[in-house]
Amino acid sequence: MSVDHYENFPVASVLLPKHLREPIKHIYWFSRSADDIADEGDFSDQWRLDQLQGYRDALAQIENTQLTLAENDPRWPIFKPLAPVIQQHQLPISLFHDLLTAFEQDITVKRYQNYQELHQYCSYSANPVGRLLLHLYHELRPDSLRMSDAICTGLQLTNFWQDVAIDWQKDRVYIALDALHEFHLDESYIAARYASAPTEPAQDVQWQQLMQKQVSYARSLLQQGMPLAARLPGRIGLELRLIVLGGLRILERLDQVQYDVFTARPKLRKTDWLLLGSRLLTTRF
């Protein structure tokens, strides 16, 4: 399992109640397709931004309860089934707009100075996913929303630490610049490791110390949100348990490889799934 906030959508999971699988699938495809607009292909930044504006326009039509897209419009397969999901479940349109803000930011912002900026990004890119799911689950107590935000931000940060090398290919650095500077590092270290160039042993130690701190912080967020799984009923709670445990396992694997995300991307393997199955039954939430 990749700890990515779209790949972690519980789409068509056998753990989900059947009546929620279709709504979640259509929310997923909205997010996945918009993310692809921001990331995939060789299109210009302006083209990407224009396409995302088209998504905003379609959301405005849904908000006005009149979707007027033509059937040959490439947005039609996404928004035609999404409109009744939003209306039936009274999902806040603002959360979909927040996701679009994150995708626009992916195009225009490549560096984050500090954790405050990184958290703001996560409030657009990750937290709306959890909040949309909680709306579907009819669990909207304020502390549930806060725990959901902690889980989603923790998963997003886990994905960042997992994908340092992949993001470097896209000219993106999600480690806060002031965190790099705290450990006397800068982007040149990432560039050197990505290119398999020699690095100073002292710098390697500094990188490990830096990443240990980042991993510990992401772990603390996931742990803060864990009680939410006990609050959600039945299969939904099991689904969330598995997602949180998967994120925590990725962080364990980062620890095990001493944060060498350049040689091989840490991810869950078959043996990890067996371990997660055991932890699903024994971990206290």
PDB file of C-alpha atoms in Angstrom:
ATOM      1  CA  MET A   1       0.000   0.000   0.000  1.00  0.00           C
ATOM      2  CA  SER A   2       1.350   3.396  -0.920  1.00  0.00           C
ATOM      3  CA  VAL A   3       0.644   5.946   1.757  1.00  0.00           C
ATOM      4  CA  ASP A   4      -0.791   8.513  -0.564  1.00  0.00           C
ATOM      5  CA  HIS A   5      -4.013  10.331   0.273  1.00  0.00           C
ATOM      6  CA  TYR A   6      -5.683   9.210  -2.964  1.00  0.00           C
ATOM      7  CA  GLU A   7      -4.272   5.699  -3.113  1.00  0.00           C
ATOM      8  CA  ASN A   8      -5.487   5.354   0.471  1.00  0.00           C
ATOM      9  CA  PHE A   9      -9.080   6.055  -0.464  1.00  0.00           C
ATOM     10  CA  PRO A  10     -10.911   2.903   0.672  1.00  0.00           C
ATOM     11  CA  VAL A  11     -12.343   2.429  -2.822  1.00  0.00           C
ATOM     12  CA  ALA A  12     -14.440  -0.727  -3.204  1.00  0.00           C
ATOM     13  CA  SER A  13     -12.942  -2.151  -0.036  1.00  0.00           C
ATOM     14  CA  VAL A  14     -14.708  -5.238   1.263  1.00  0.00           C
ATOM     15  CA  LEU A  15     -14.569  -3.561   4.673  1.00  0.00           C
ATOM     16  CA  LEU A  16     -16.850  -0.759   3.505  1.00  0.00           C
ATOM     17  CA  PRO A  17     -20.632  -0.944   3.771  1.00  0.00           C
ATOM     18  CA  LYS A  18     -21.935  -1.649   0.298  1.00  0.00           C
ATOM     19  CA  HIS A  19     -24.077   1.501   0.127  1.00  0.00           C
ATOM     20  CA  LEU A  20     -20.991   3.712   0.550  1.00  0.00           C
ATOM     21  CA  ARG A  21     -18.781   2.113  -2.093  1.00  0.00           C
ATOM     22  CA  GLU A  22     -20.255   3.993  -5.050  1.00  0.00           C
ATOM     23  CA  PRO A  23     -20.232   7.451  -3.382  1.00  0.00           C
ATOM     24  CA  ILE A  24     -16.633   6.974  -2.267  1.00  0.00           C
ATOM     25  CA  LYS A  25     -15.647   5.767  -5.733  1.00  0.00           C
ATOM     26  CA  HIS A  26     -16.993   8.940  -7.357  1.00  0.00           C
ATOM     27  CA  ILE A  27     -15.309  11.215  -4.810  1.00  0.00           C
ATOM     28  CA  TYR A  28     -12.093   9.294  -5.477  1.00  0.00           C
ATOM     29  CA  TRP A  29     -12.343   9.753  -9.233  1.00  0.00           C
ATOM     30  CA  PHE A  30     -12.871  13.475  -8.812  1.00  0.00           C
ATOM     31  CA  SER A  31      -9.705  13.673  -6.712  1.00  0.00           C
ATOM     32  CA  ARG A  32      -7.666  11.274  -8.834  1.00  0.00           C
ATOM     33  CA  SER A  33      -8.534  12.962 -12.119  1.00  0.00           C
ATOM     34  CA  ALA A  34      -7.816  16.447 -10.779  1.00  0.00           C
ATOM     35  CA  ASP A  35      -4.513  15.229  -9.339  1.00  0.00           C
ATOM     36  CA  ASP A  36      -3.601  13.801 -12.750  1.00  0.00           C
ATOM     37  CA  ILE A  37      -4.342  17.170 -14.365  1.00  0.00           C
ATOM     38  CA  ALA A  38      -1.870  18.773 -11.971  1.00  0.00           C
ATOM     39  CA  ASP A  39       0.814  16.097 -12.350  1.00  0.00           C
ATOM     40  CA  GLU A  40       0.637  14.011 -15.485  1.00  0.00           C
ATOM     41  CA  GLY A  41       1.807  14.672 -19.036  1.00  0.00           C
ATOM     42  CA  ASP A  42       3.833  17.497 -20.545  1.00  0.00           C
ATOM     43  CA  PHE A  43       1.184  20.206 -20.465  1.00  0.00           C
ATOM     44  CA  SER A  44       1.916  23.834 -19.617  1.00  0.00           C
ATOM     45  CA  ASP A  45       1.188  25.164 -16.150  1.00  0.00           C
ATOM     46  CA  GLN A  46      -1.430  27.488 -17.612  1.00  0.00           C
ATOM     47  CA  TRP A  47      -3.210  24.592 -19.302  1.00  0.00           C
ATOM     48  CA  ARG A  48      -3.302  22.699 -16.005  1.00  0.00           C
ATOM     49  CA  LEU A  49      -4.655  25.709 -14.120  1.00  0.00           C
ATOM     50  CA  ASP A  50      -7.303  26.274 -16.783  1.00  0.00           C
ATOM     51  CA  GLN A  51      -8.448  22.657 -16.539  1.00  0.00           C
ATOM     52  CA  LEU A  52      -8.720  22.889 -12.755  1.00  0.00           C
ATOM     53  CA  GLN A  53     -10.715  26.085 -13.142  1.00  0.00           C
ATOM     54  CA  GLY A  54     -13.056  24.046 -15.312  1.00  0.00           C
ATOM     55  CA  TYR A  55     -13.509  21.693 -12.351  1.00  0.00           C
ATOM     56  CA  ARG A  56     -14.371  24.669 -10.164  1.00  0.00           C
ATOM     57  CA  ASP A  57     -16.935  25.791 -12.727  1.00  0.00           C
ATOM     58  CA  ALA A  58     -18.556  22.345 -12.710  1.00  0.00           C
ATOM     59  CA  LEU A  59     -18.711  22.398  -8.899  1.00  0.00           C
ATOM     60  CA  ALA A  60     -20.446  25.777  -9.101  1.00  0.00           C
ATOM     61  CA  GLN A  61     -23.055  24.232 -11.404  1.00  0.00           C
ATOM     62  CA  ILE A  62     -23.650  21.437  -8.890  1.00  0.00           C
ATOM     63  CA  GLU A  63     -23.940  23.962  -6.077  1.00  0.00           C
ATOM     64  CA  ASN A  64     -26.617  25.749  -8.101  1.00  0.00           C
ATOM     65  CA  THR A  65     -28.331  22.342  -8.589  1.00  0.00           C
ATOM     66  CA  GLN A  66     -28.028  22.577 -12.363  1.00  0.00           C
ATOM     67  CA  LEU A  67     -25.221  20.616 -14.011  1.00  0.00           C
ATOM     68  CA  THR A  68     -25.163  21.888 -17.599  1.00  0.00           C
ATOM     69  CA  LEU A  69     -22.086  20.112 -18.944  1.00  0.00           C
ATOM     70  CA  ALA A  70     -22.487  18.600 -22.404  1.00  0.00           C
ATOM     71  CA  GLU A  71     -22.185  14.818 -22.598  1.00  0.00           C
ATOM     72  CA  ASN A  72     -19.114  15.142 -24.835  1.00  0.00           C
ATOM     73  CA  ASP A  73     -17.392  17.355 -22.245  1.00  0.00           C
ATOM     74  CA  PRO A  74     -14.425  15.442 -20.743  1.00  0.00           C
ATOM     75  CA  ARG A  75     -15.659  16.507 -17.295  1.00  0.00           C
ATOM     76  CA  TRP A  76     -19.017  14.778 -17.797  1.00  0.00           C
ATOM     77  CA  PRO A  77     -17.967  11.246 -16.691  1.00  0.00           C
ATOM     78  CA  ILE A  78     -16.564  12.713 -13.464  1.00  0.00           C
ATOM     79  CA  PHE A  79     -19.265  15.193 -12.516  1.00  0.00           C
ATOM     80  CA  LYS A  80     -22.423  13.489 -13.766  1.00  0.00           C
ATOM     81  CA  PRO A  81     -22.272  10.731 -11.097  1.00  0.00           C
ATOM     82  CA  LEU A  82     -20.652  13.048  -8.522  1.00  0.00           C
ATOM     83  CA  ALA A  83     -23.509  15.570  -8.524  1.00  0.00           C
ATOM     84  CA  PRO A  84     -26.131  13.250  -6.945  1.00  0.00           C
ATOM     85  CA  VAL A  85     -23.560  12.026  -4.404  1.00  0.00           C
ATOM     86  CA  ILE A  86     -22.919  15.596  -3.262  1.00  0.00           C
ATOM     87  CA  GLN A  87     -26.617  16.422  -3.152  1.00  0.00           C
ATOM     88  CA  GLN A  88     -27.830  13.207  -1.536  1.00  0.00           C
ATOM     89  CA  HIS A  89     -25.216  13.225   1.211  1.00  0.00           C
ATOM     90  CA  GLN A  90     -25.140  17.036   1.583  1.00  0.00           C
ATOM     91  CA  LEU A  91     -21.375  17.118   1.149  1.00  0.00           C
ATOM     92  CA  PRO A  92     -19.838  20.584   1.538  1.00  0.00           C
ATOM     93  CA  ILE A  93     -18.775  21.921  -1.848  1.00  0.00           C
ATOM     94  CA  SER A  94     -16.030  23.859  -0.046  1.00  0.00           C
ATOM     95  CA  LEU A  95     -14.142  20.613   0.638  1.00  0.00           C
ATOM     96  CA  PHE A  96     -13.962  19.842  -3.087  1.00  0.00           C
ATOM     97  CA  HIS A  97     -12.732  23.379  -3.736  1.00  0.00           C
ATOM     98  CA  ASP A  98     -10.072  22.877  -1.054  1.00  0.00           C
ATOM     99  CA  LEU A  99      -8.778  19.828  -2.917  1.00  0.00           C
ATOM    100  CA  LEU A 100      -8.574  21.878  -6.108  1.00  0.00           C
ATOM    101  CA  THR A 101      -6.612  24.532  -4.209  1.00  0.00           C
ATOM    102  CA  ALA A 102      -4.055  21.868  -3.319  1.00  0.00           C
ATOM    103  CA  PHE A 103      -3.742  20.718  -6.929  1.00  0.00           C
ATOM    104  CA  GLU A 104      -3.287  24.328  -8.074  1.00  0.00           C
ATOM    105  CA  GLN A 105      -0.646  24.738  -5.405  1.00  0.00           C
ATOM    106  CA  ASP A 106       1.149  21.649  -6.713  1.00  0.00           C
ATOM    107  CA  ILE A 107       1.565  23.539  -9.975  1.00  0.00           C
ATOM    108  CA  THR A 108       2.673  26.882  -8.559  1.00  0.00           C
ATOM    109  CA  VAL A 109       4.460  26.120  -5.251  1.00  0.00           C
ATOM    110  CA  LYS A 110       7.476  23.805  -5.141  1.00  0.00           C
ATOM    111  CA  ARG A 111       9.013  24.624  -1.727  1.00  0.00           C
ATOM    112  CA  TYR A 112       7.749  25.143   1.824  1.00  0.00           C
ATOM    113  CA  GLN A 113       9.638  27.324   4.257  1.00  0.00           C
ATOM    114  CA  ASN A 114       8.299  25.859   7.494  1.00  0.00           C
ATOM    115  CA  TYR A 115       5.796  23.471   9.031  1.00  0.00           C
ATOM    116  CA  GLN A 116       3.128  26.158   9.162  1.00  0.00           C
ATOM    117  CA  GLU A 117       3.157  26.365   5.361  1.00  0.00           C
ATOM    118  CA  LEU A 118       3.265  22.576   5.076  1.00  0.00           C
ATOM    119  CA  HIS A 119       0.287  22.189   7.402  1.00  0.00           C
ATOM    120  CA  GLN A 120      -1.657  24.735   5.406  1.00  0.00           C
ATOM    121  CA  TYR A 121      -1.011  22.699   2.270  1.00  0.00           C
ATOM    122  CA  CYS A 122      -2.177  19.518   4.021  1.00  0.00           C
ATOM    123  CA  SER A 123      -5.356  21.314   5.100  1.00  0.00           C
ATOM    124  CA  TYR A 124      -6.176  21.534   1.388  1.00  0.00           C
ATOM    125  CA  SER A 125      -4.600  18.364   0.015  1.00  0.00           C
ATOM    126  CA  ALA A 126      -5.378  15.748   2.667  1.00  0.00           C
ATOM    127  CA  ASN A 127      -7.774  16.838   5.389  1.00  0.00           C
ATOM    128  CA  PRO A 128     -10.790  17.361   3.073  1.00  0.00           C
ATOM    129  CA  VAL A 129     -10.642  13.664   2.146  1.00  0.00           C
ATOM    130  CA  GLY A 130     -11.181  12.590   5.743  1.00  0.00           C
ATOM    131  CA  ARG A 131     -13.868  15.182   6.312  1.00  0.00           C
ATOM    132  CA  LEU A 132     -15.789  14.079   3.239  1.00  0.00           C
ATOM    133  CA  LEU A 133     -15.691  10.492   4.487  1.00  0.00           C
ATOM    134  CA  LEU A 134     -16.897  11.578   7.929  1.00  0.00           C
ATOM    135  CA  HIS A 135     -19.834  13.320   6.271  1.00  0.00           C
ATOM    136  CA  LEU A 136     -20.713  10.047   4.581  1.00  0.00           C
ATOM    137  CA  TYR A 137     -20.404   8.290   7.949  1.00  0.00           C
ATOM    138  CA  HIS A 138     -22.525  10.957   9.741  1.00  0.00           C
ATOM    139  CA  GLU A 139     -19.758  11.507  12.299  1.00  0.00           C
ATOM    140  CA  LEU A 140     -19.264  15.272  12.580  1.00  0.00           C
ATOM    141  CA  ARG A 141     -18.392  15.904  16.207  1.00  0.00           C
ATOM    142  CA  PRO A 142     -15.661  18.583  16.398  1.00  0.00           C
ATOM    143  CA  ASP A 143     -13.130  16.294  18.060  1.00  0.00           C
ATOM    144  CA  SER A 144     -13.784  13.635  15.386  1.00  0.00           C
ATOM    145  CA  LEU A 145     -12.978  16.200  12.707  1.00  0.00           C
ATOM    146  CA  ARG A 146      -9.760  17.127  14.528  1.00  0.00           C
ATOM    147  CA  MET A 147      -8.716  13.484  14.813  1.00  0.00           C
ATOM    148  CA  SER A 148      -9.494  12.965  11.126  1.00  0.00           C
ATOM    149  CA  ASP A 149      -7.321  15.963  10.241  1.00  0.00           C
ATOM    150  CA  ALA A 150      -4.459  14.544  12.314  1.00  0.00           C
ATOM    151  CA  ILE A 151      -4.689  11.190  10.513  1.00  0.00           C
ATOM    152  CA  CYS A 152      -4.906  12.751   7.051  1.00  0.00           C
ATOM    153  CA  THR A 153      -2.043  15.170   7.657  1.00  0.00           C
ATOM    154  CA  GLY A 154       0.018  12.341   9.159  1.00  0.00           C
ATOM    155  CA  LEU A 155      -0.600  10.187   6.090  1.00  0.00           C
ATOM    156  CA  GLN A 156       0.263  13.062   3.753  1.00  0.00           C
ATOM    157  CA  LEU A 157       3.531  13.726   5.571  1.00  0.00           C
ATOM    158  CA  THR A 158       4.323  10.007   5.565  1.00  0.00           C
ATOM    159  CA  ASN A 159       3.869  10.036   1.809  1.00  0.00           C
ATOM    160  CA  PHE A 160       6.219  13.018   1.540  1.00  0.00           C
ATOM    161  CA  TRP A 161       8.958  11.290   3.552  1.00  0.00           C
ATOM    162  CA  GLN A 162       8.429   8.108   1.511  1.00  0.00           C
ATOM    163  CA  ASP A 163       8.661   9.983  -1.794  1.00  0.00           C
ATOM    164  CA  VAL A 164      11.534  12.450  -1.342  1.00  0.00           C
ATOM    165  CA  ALA A 165      13.285  11.088  -4.453  1.00  0.00           C
ATOM    166  CA  ILE A 166      10.118  10.949  -6.563  1.00  0.00           C
ATOM    167  CA  ASP A 167       9.185  14.504  -5.624  1.00  0.00           C
ATOM    168  CA  TRP A 168      12.706  15.674  -6.460  1.00  0.00           C
ATOM    169  CA  GLN A 169      12.130  14.456 -10.015  1.00  0.00           C
ATOM    170  CA  LYS A 170       9.165  16.857 -10.143  1.00  0.00           C
ATOM    171  CA  ASP A 171      11.241  19.723  -8.705  1.00  0.00           C
ATOM    172  CA  ARG A 172       9.337  19.532  -5.433  1.00  0.00           C
ATOM    173  CA  VAL A 173      10.723  19.493  -1.910  1.00  0.00           C
ATOM    174  CA  TYR A 174       8.222  18.890   0.874  1.00  0.00           C
ATOM    175  CA  ILE A 175      10.716  18.823   3.715  1.00  0.00           C
ATOM    176  CA  ALA A 176      10.419  22.287   5.233  1.00  0.00           C
ATOM    177  CA  LEU A 177      13.462  24.361   4.339  1.00  0.00           C
ATOM    178  CA  ASP A 178      13.968  25.521   7.898  1.00  0.00           C
ATOM    179  CA  ALA A 179      14.034  21.848   9.000  1.00  0.00           C
ATOM    180  CA  LEU A 180      16.791  21.157   6.457  1.00  0.00           C
ATOM    181  CA  HIS A 181      18.722  24.174   7.732  1.00  0.00           C
ATOM    182  CA  GLU A 182      18.262  23.065  11.347  1.00  0.00           C
ATOM    183  CA  PHE A 183      20.343  19.996  10.501  1.00  0.00           C
ATOM    184  CA  HIS A 184      22.852  21.963   8.402  1.00  0.00           C
ATOM    185  CA  LEU A 185      21.575  20.574   5.115  1.00  0.00           C
ATOM    186  CA  ASP A 186      20.134  22.040   1.953  1.00  0.00           C
ATOM    187  CA  GLU A 187      18.720  20.796  -1.334  1.00  0.00           C
ATOM    188  CA  SER A 188      22.162  19.960  -2.669  1.00  0.00           C
ATOM    189  CA  TYR A 189      22.222  16.908  -0.405  1.00  0.00           C
ATOM    190  CA  ILE A 190      18.966  15.592  -1.904  1.00  0.00           C
ATOM    191  CA  ALA A 191      20.310  16.286  -5.398  1.00  0.00           C
ATOM    192  CA  ALA A 192      23.524  14.400  -4.672  1.00  0.00           C
ATOM    193  CA  ARG A 193      21.768  11.376  -3.167  1.00  0.00           C
ATOM    194  CA  TYR A 194      19.288  11.285  -6.045  1.00  0.00           C
ATOM    195  CA  ALA A 195      22.185  11.255  -8.521  1.00  0.00           C
ATOM    196  CA  SER A 196      24.036   8.606  -6.475  1.00  0.00           C
ATOM    197  CA  ALA A 197      26.885  11.060  -6.000  1.00  0.00           C
ATOM    198  CA  PRO A 198      29.243  10.760  -3.022  1.00  0.00           C
ATOM    199  CA  THR A 199      28.166  12.577   0.144  1.00  0.00           C
ATOM    200  CA  GLU A 200      30.010  13.394   3.338  1.00  0.00           C
ATOM    201  CA  PRO A 201      29.512  10.877   6.187  1.00  0.00           C
ATOM    202  CA  ALA A 202      28.645  13.761   8.505  1.00  0.00           C
ATOM    203  CA  GLN A 203      25.904  14.836   6.127  1.00  0.00           C
ATOM    204  CA  ASP A 204      24.516  11.298   6.008  1.00  0.00           C
ATOM    205  CA  VAL A 205      24.233  11.355   9.791  1.00  0.00           C
ATOM    206  CA  GLN A 206      22.545  14.765   9.658  1.00  0.00           C
ATOM    207  CA  TRP A 207      20.072  13.432   7.088  1.00  0.00           C
ATOM    208  CA  GLN A 208      19.221  10.493   9.340  1.00  0.00           C
ATOM    209  CA  GLN A 209      18.690  12.821  12.284  1.00  0.00           C
ATOM    210  CA  LEU A 210      16.534  15.126  10.172  1.00  0.00           C
ATOM    211  CA  MET A 211      14.368  12.309   8.858  1.00  0.00           C
ATOM    212  CA  GLN A 212      14.063  10.656  12.241  1.00  0.00           C
ATOM    213  CA  LYS A 213      12.484  13.879  13.478  1.00  0.00           C
ATOM    214  CA  GLN A 214      10.142  14.096  10.472  1.00  0.00           C
ATOM    215  CA  VAL A 215       9.075  10.459  10.866  1.00  0.00           C
ATOM    216  CA  SER A 216       8.481  10.906  14.602  1.00  0.00           C
ATOM    217  CA  TYR A 217       6.268  13.902  13.923  1.00  0.00           C
ATOM    218  CA  ALA A 218       4.160  12.072  11.329  1.00  0.00           C
ATOM    219  CA  ARG A 219       3.847   9.129  13.726  1.00  0.00           C
ATOM    220  CA  SER A 220       2.632  11.415  16.517  1.00  0.00           C
ATOM    221  CA  LEU A 221      -0.117  12.781  14.256  1.00  0.00           C
ATOM    222  CA  LEU A 222      -1.326   9.304  13.321  1.00  0.00           C
ATOM    223  CA  GLN A 223      -1.355   8.305  16.966  1.00  0.00           C
ATOM    224  CA  GLN A 224      -3.329  11.440  17.874  1.00  0.00           C
ATOM    225  CA  GLY A 225      -6.019  10.428  15.398  1.00  0.00           C
ATOM    226  CA  MET A 226      -6.155   6.720  16.293  1.00  0.00           C
ATOM    227  CA  PRO A 227      -9.082   7.002  18.771  1.00  0.00           C
ATOM    228  CA  LEU A 228     -11.328   8.013  15.877  1.00  0.00           C
ATOM    229  CA  ALA A 229     -11.247   4.413  14.621  1.00  0.00           C
ATOM    230  CA  ALA A 230     -12.858   3.223  17.875  1.00  0.00           C
ATOM    231  CA  ARG A 231     -15.599   5.811  17.449  1.00  0.00           C
ATOM    232  CA  LEU A 232     -16.613   4.673  13.955  1.00  0.00           C
ATOM    233  CA  PRO A 233     -18.857   1.634  13.785  1.00  0.00           C
ATOM    234  CA  GLY A 234     -18.236  -1.796  12.313  1.00  0.00           C
ATOM    235  CA  ARG A 235     -16.483  -2.093   8.979  1.00  0.00           C
ATOM    236  CA  ILE A 236     -15.827   1.637   8.736  1.00  0.00           C
ATOM    237  CA  GLY A 237     -13.783   1.560  11.921  1.00  0.00           C
ATOM    238  CA  LEU A 238     -11.862  -1.482  10.680  1.00  0.00           C
ATOM    239  CA  GLU A 239     -11.101   0.311   7.417  1.00  0.00           C
ATOM    240  CA  LEU A 240      -9.684   3.298   9.280  1.00  0.00           C
ATOM    241  CA  ARG A 241      -7.677   1.051  11.595  1.00  0.00           C
ATOM    242  CA  LEU A 242      -6.058  -0.620   8.592  1.00  0.00           C
ATOM    243  CA  ILE A 243      -5.230   2.712   6.965  1.00  0.00           C
ATOM    244  CA  VAL A 244      -3.629   4.095  10.137  1.00  0.00           C
ATOM    245  CA  LEU A 245      -1.706   0.884  10.773  1.00  0.00           C
ATOM    246  CA  GLY A 246      -0.483   0.961   7.161  1.00  0.00           C
ATOM    247  CA  GLY A 247       0.825   4.483   7.617  1.00  0.00           C
ATOM    248  CA  LEU A 248       2.561   3.562  10.859  1.00  0.00           C
ATOM    249  CA  ARG A 249       4.136   0.528   9.167  1.00  0.00           C
ATOM    250  CA  ILE A 250       5.544   2.683   6.375  1.00  0.00           C
ATOM    251  CA  LEU A 251       7.118   4.893   9.037  1.00  0.00           C
ATOM    252  CA  GLU A 252       8.607   1.775  10.649  1.00  0.00           C
ATOM    253  CA  ARG A 253      10.098   0.760   7.329  1.00  0.00           C
ATOM    254  CA  LEU A 254      11.609   4.236   6.946  1.00  0.00           C
ATOM    255  CA  ASP A 255      13.251   3.754  10.331  1.00  0.00           C
ATOM    256  CA  GLN A 256      14.513   0.312   9.308  1.00  0.00           C
ATOM    257  CA  VAL A 257      16.263   1.550   6.157  1.00  0.00           C
ATOM    258  CA  GLN A 258      17.721   4.500   8.090  1.00  0.00           C
ATOM    259  CA  TYR A 259      15.765   6.907   5.870  1.00  0.00           C
ATOM    260  CA  ASP A 260      17.526   5.899   2.683  1.00  0.00           C
ATOM    261  CA  VAL A 261      14.639   6.764   0.371  1.00  0.00           C
ATOM    262  CA  PHE A 262      17.004   7.118  -2.587  1.00  0.00           C
ATOM    263  CA  THR A 263      18.114   3.498  -3.008  1.00  0.00           C
ATOM    264  CA  ALA A 264      14.595   2.033  -2.813  1.00  0.00           C
ATOM    265  CA  ARG A 265      11.207   3.521  -1.992  1.00  0.00           C
ATOM    266  CA  PRO A 266       9.925   2.011   1.282  1.00  0.00           C
ATOM    267  CA  LYS A 267       6.554   0.370   0.731  1.00  0.00           C
ATOM    268  CA  LEU A 268       4.439  -2.417   2.123  1.00  0.00           C
ATOM    269  CA  ARG A 269       5.092  -5.954   0.921  1.00  0.00           C
ATOM    270  CA  LYS A 270       3.184  -9.217   1.335  1.00  0.00           C
ATOM    271  CA  THR A 271       4.826  -9.896   4.681  1.00  0.00           C
ATOM    272  CA  ASP A 272       3.758  -6.468   5.883  1.00  0.00           C
ATOM    273  CA  TRP A 273       0.138  -7.258   5.062  1.00  0.00           C
ATOM    274  CA  LEU A 274       0.346 -10.353   7.238  1.00  0.00           C
ATOM    275  CA  LEU A 275       1.738  -8.223  10.033  1.00  0.00           C
ATOM    276  CA  LEU A 276      -1.003  -5.638   9.550  1.00  0.00           C
ATOM    277  CA  GLY A 277      -3.634  -8.367   9.765  1.00  0.00           C
ATOM    278  CA  SER A 278      -2.233  -9.399  13.127  1.00  0.00           C
ATOM    279  CA  ARG A 279      -2.022  -5.823  14.369  1.00  0.00           C
ATOM    280  CA  LEU A 280      -5.558  -5.132  13.219  1.00  0.00           C
ATOM    281  CA  LEU A 281      -6.723  -7.723  15.720  1.00  0.00           C
ATOM    282  CA  THR A 282      -4.414  -6.775  18.594  1.00  0.00           C
ATOM    283  CA  THR A 283      -3.742  -3.015  18.487  1.00  0.00           C
ATOM    284  CA  ARG A 284      -5.702  -0.956  20.987  1.00  0.00           C
ATOM    285  CA  PHE A 285      -7.325   2.141  19.437  1.00  0.00           C
TER     286      PHE A 285
END
